[in-house]
Short mmCIF file of N, CA and C in Angstrom, two decimals:
data_model
loop_
_atom_site.label_atom_id
_atom_site.label_comp_id
_atom_site.label_asym_id
_atom_site.label_seq_id
_atom_site.Cartn_x
_atom_site.Cartn_y
_atom_site.Cartn_z
N UNK A 1 152.45 43.32 65.15
CA UNK A 1 152.78 42.11 64.48
C UNK A 1 154.26 42.08 64.15
N UNK A 2 154.93 40.97 64.31
CA UNK A 2 156.35 40.87 64.04
C UNK A 2 156.60 40.75 62.55
N UNK A 3 157.84 41.02 62.17
CA UNK A 3 158.22 40.93 60.77
C UNK A 3 158.04 39.52 60.18
N UNK A 4 158.35 38.51 61.02
CA UNK A 4 158.13 37.13 60.59
C UNK A 4 156.71 36.79 60.25
N UNK A 5 155.82 37.28 61.09
CA UNK A 5 154.35 36.99 60.91
C UNK A 5 153.87 37.68 59.71
N UNK A 6 154.35 38.89 59.43
CA UNK A 6 153.90 39.63 58.24
C UNK A 6 154.39 38.87 56.96
N UNK A 7 155.60 38.35 56.99
CA UNK A 7 156.08 37.57 55.82
C UNK A 7 155.23 36.38 55.59
N UNK A 8 154.93 35.64 56.66
CA UNK A 8 154.11 34.48 56.49
C UNK A 8 152.72 34.83 56.00
N UNK A 9 152.14 35.87 56.52
CA UNK A 9 150.80 36.32 56.07
C UNK A 9 150.82 36.70 54.56
N UNK A 10 151.80 37.48 54.13
CA UNK A 10 151.93 37.88 52.74
C UNK A 10 152.17 36.61 51.88
N UNK A 11 153.02 35.70 52.29
CA UNK A 11 153.25 34.47 51.53
C UNK A 11 151.93 33.66 51.35
N UNK A 12 151.21 33.47 52.42
CA UNK A 12 149.98 32.71 52.40
C UNK A 12 148.95 33.41 51.49
N UNK A 13 148.90 34.69 51.54
CA UNK A 13 147.98 35.42 50.66
C UNK A 13 148.29 35.27 49.21
N UNK A 14 149.57 35.43 48.86
CA UNK A 14 149.99 35.30 47.48
C UNK A 14 149.78 33.89 46.94
N UNK A 15 149.94 32.88 47.78
CA UNK A 15 149.79 31.49 47.33
C UNK A 15 148.37 31.18 46.84
N UNK A 16 147.38 31.96 47.33
CA UNK A 16 146.02 31.76 46.87
C UNK A 16 145.57 32.77 45.83
N UNK A 17 146.48 33.60 45.34
CA UNK A 17 146.14 34.58 44.37
C UNK A 17 146.12 33.95 42.95
N UNK A 18 145.44 34.61 42.02
CA UNK A 18 145.40 34.08 40.67
C UNK A 18 146.76 34.05 40.02
N UNK A 19 147.71 34.85 40.51
CA UNK A 19 149.03 34.90 39.98
C UNK A 19 149.84 33.66 40.35
N UNK A 20 149.34 32.87 41.24
CA UNK A 20 150.08 31.67 41.66
C UNK A 20 149.65 30.48 40.83
N UNK A 21 148.88 30.66 39.78
CA UNK A 21 148.40 29.57 38.98
C UNK A 21 149.58 28.88 38.26
N UNK A 22 149.75 27.64 38.52
CA UNK A 22 150.93 26.89 37.96
C UNK A 22 150.52 26.17 36.67
N UNK A 23 151.48 25.90 35.87
CA UNK A 23 151.30 25.08 34.69
C UNK A 23 151.99 23.76 34.88
N UNK A 24 151.31 22.71 34.39
CA UNK A 24 151.87 21.36 34.50
C UNK A 24 152.11 20.91 33.05
N UNK A 25 153.36 20.47 32.80
CA UNK A 25 153.78 19.98 31.49
C UNK A 25 153.81 18.43 31.48
N UNK A 26 153.28 17.85 30.44
CA UNK A 26 153.35 16.40 30.37
C UNK A 26 153.52 15.90 28.94
N UNK A 27 154.19 14.80 28.79
CA UNK A 27 154.44 14.21 27.45
C UNK A 27 154.79 12.75 27.67
N UNK A 28 154.80 11.98 26.57
CA UNK A 28 155.21 10.62 26.64
C UNK A 28 156.64 10.46 26.08
N UNK A 29 157.47 9.75 26.82
CA UNK A 29 158.86 9.53 26.31
C UNK A 29 158.87 8.42 25.29
N UNK A 30 160.03 8.09 24.76
CA UNK A 30 160.19 7.06 23.74
C UNK A 30 159.62 5.69 24.08
N UNK A 31 159.58 5.36 25.41
CA UNK A 31 159.08 4.10 25.83
C UNK A 31 157.56 4.15 26.12
N UNK A 32 156.93 5.35 25.97
CA UNK A 32 155.51 5.45 26.29
C UNK A 32 155.19 5.87 27.70
N UNK A 33 156.20 6.09 28.51
CA UNK A 33 156.01 6.52 29.87
C UNK A 33 155.64 7.99 29.89
N UNK A 34 154.60 8.35 30.69
CA UNK A 34 154.23 9.73 30.82
C UNK A 34 155.13 10.46 31.73
N UNK A 35 155.68 11.57 31.32
CA UNK A 35 156.56 12.39 32.17
C UNK A 35 155.78 13.68 32.48
N UNK A 36 155.81 14.10 33.73
CA UNK A 36 155.05 15.27 34.18
C UNK A 36 156.02 16.12 35.01
N UNK A 37 155.93 17.46 34.76
CA UNK A 37 156.78 18.41 35.48
C UNK A 37 156.12 19.77 35.60
N UNK A 38 156.65 20.58 36.49
CA UNK A 38 156.12 21.95 36.65
C UNK A 38 156.85 22.92 35.74
N UNK A 39 157.75 22.44 34.92
CA UNK A 39 158.47 23.31 33.94
C UNK A 39 158.67 22.51 32.69
N UNK A 40 159.04 23.14 31.56
CA UNK A 40 159.22 22.41 30.34
C UNK A 40 160.22 21.27 30.52
N UNK A 41 159.96 20.14 29.86
CA UNK A 41 160.74 18.93 30.06
C UNK A 41 161.75 18.71 28.94
N UNK A 42 163.04 18.76 29.25
CA UNK A 42 164.09 18.61 28.20
C UNK A 42 163.96 17.31 27.39
N UNK A 43 163.59 16.22 28.07
CA UNK A 43 163.40 14.92 27.38
C UNK A 43 162.33 14.95 26.32
N UNK A 44 161.45 15.93 26.38
CA UNK A 44 160.30 15.99 25.48
C UNK A 44 160.43 17.06 24.40
N UNK A 45 161.68 17.51 24.23
CA UNK A 45 161.92 18.60 23.25
C UNK A 45 161.52 18.21 21.84
N UNK A 46 161.52 16.87 21.50
CA UNK A 46 161.13 16.41 20.18
C UNK A 46 159.77 15.75 20.14
N UNK A 47 158.96 15.97 21.16
CA UNK A 47 157.61 15.37 21.28
C UNK A 47 156.54 16.43 21.56
N UNK A 48 155.31 16.02 21.29
CA UNK A 48 154.21 16.91 21.66
C UNK A 48 154.11 17.02 23.21
N UNK A 49 153.84 18.20 23.69
CA UNK A 49 153.72 18.41 25.14
C UNK A 49 152.33 19.04 25.41
N UNK A 50 151.67 18.53 26.44
CA UNK A 50 150.40 19.07 26.88
C UNK A 50 150.69 19.98 28.10
N UNK A 51 150.19 21.19 28.09
CA UNK A 51 150.34 22.11 29.20
C UNK A 51 148.97 22.28 29.87
N UNK A 52 148.89 21.98 31.15
CA UNK A 52 147.66 22.07 31.86
C UNK A 52 147.76 23.14 32.97
N UNK A 53 146.59 23.73 33.26
CA UNK A 53 146.60 24.66 34.35
C UNK A 53 146.50 23.86 35.64
N UNK A 54 146.66 24.49 36.78
CA UNK A 54 146.67 23.71 38.06
C UNK A 54 145.34 23.09 38.38
N UNK A 55 144.27 23.39 37.65
CA UNK A 55 142.97 22.74 37.90
C UNK A 55 142.80 21.51 37.05
N UNK A 56 143.80 21.17 36.23
CA UNK A 56 143.78 19.95 35.41
C UNK A 56 143.26 20.07 34.01
N UNK A 57 142.69 21.24 33.65
CA UNK A 57 142.21 21.39 32.31
C UNK A 57 143.37 21.62 31.34
N UNK A 58 143.33 20.99 30.14
CA UNK A 58 144.40 21.23 29.16
C UNK A 58 144.29 22.71 28.70
N UNK A 59 145.36 23.41 28.86
CA UNK A 59 145.38 24.80 28.49
C UNK A 59 145.83 24.97 27.02
N UNK A 60 146.81 24.20 26.65
CA UNK A 60 147.29 24.24 25.26
C UNK A 60 148.10 22.97 24.97
N UNK A 61 148.21 22.72 23.71
CA UNK A 61 149.03 21.59 23.20
C UNK A 61 150.18 22.15 22.44
N UNK A 62 151.40 21.82 22.79
CA UNK A 62 152.55 22.24 22.06
C UNK A 62 152.95 21.08 21.11
N UNK A 63 152.78 21.27 19.80
CA UNK A 63 153.14 20.19 18.92
C UNK A 63 154.64 19.89 18.88
N UNK A 64 154.96 18.67 18.51
CA UNK A 64 156.38 18.33 18.35
C UNK A 64 156.99 19.17 17.24
N UNK A 65 158.29 19.46 17.32
CA UNK A 65 158.94 20.18 16.24
C UNK A 65 158.93 19.37 14.95
N UNK A 66 158.92 20.06 13.86
CA UNK A 66 159.03 19.40 12.57
C UNK A 66 160.39 18.80 12.34
N UNK A 67 160.47 17.63 11.71
CA UNK A 67 161.75 17.08 11.37
C UNK A 67 162.32 17.84 10.18
N UNK A 68 163.64 17.71 9.92
CA UNK A 68 164.20 18.43 8.78
C UNK A 68 163.48 18.10 7.47
N UNK A 69 163.08 16.84 7.30
CA UNK A 69 162.37 16.41 6.11
C UNK A 69 161.01 17.14 5.99
N UNK A 70 160.31 17.17 7.11
CA UNK A 70 158.97 17.87 7.11
C UNK A 70 159.15 19.34 6.80
N UNK A 71 160.21 19.94 7.34
CA UNK A 71 160.49 21.38 7.06
C UNK A 71 160.74 21.63 5.57
N UNK A 72 161.44 20.72 4.92
CA UNK A 72 161.71 20.89 3.51
C UNK A 72 160.45 20.80 2.65
N UNK A 73 159.56 19.90 3.09
CA UNK A 73 158.29 19.71 2.38
C UNK A 73 157.34 20.85 2.60
N UNK A 74 157.46 21.56 3.73
CA UNK A 74 156.49 22.61 4.07
C UNK A 74 156.71 23.90 3.24
#
């Protein structure tokens, strides 16, 4: 087997491994539009973000950060 075929075979094997499970980040921006990405979304730093596994199930909810006023009350 050539080196190129070995690399392709290893790449294909790893892409189906459990370690290749991706996370999908989504949130609503100020206008209500849903933004989705495969990495944390800078535009959503002040909003709640839903993180889903690649099978579509919600894995966790990241709440929006507290405002300075909410931090003072807490």
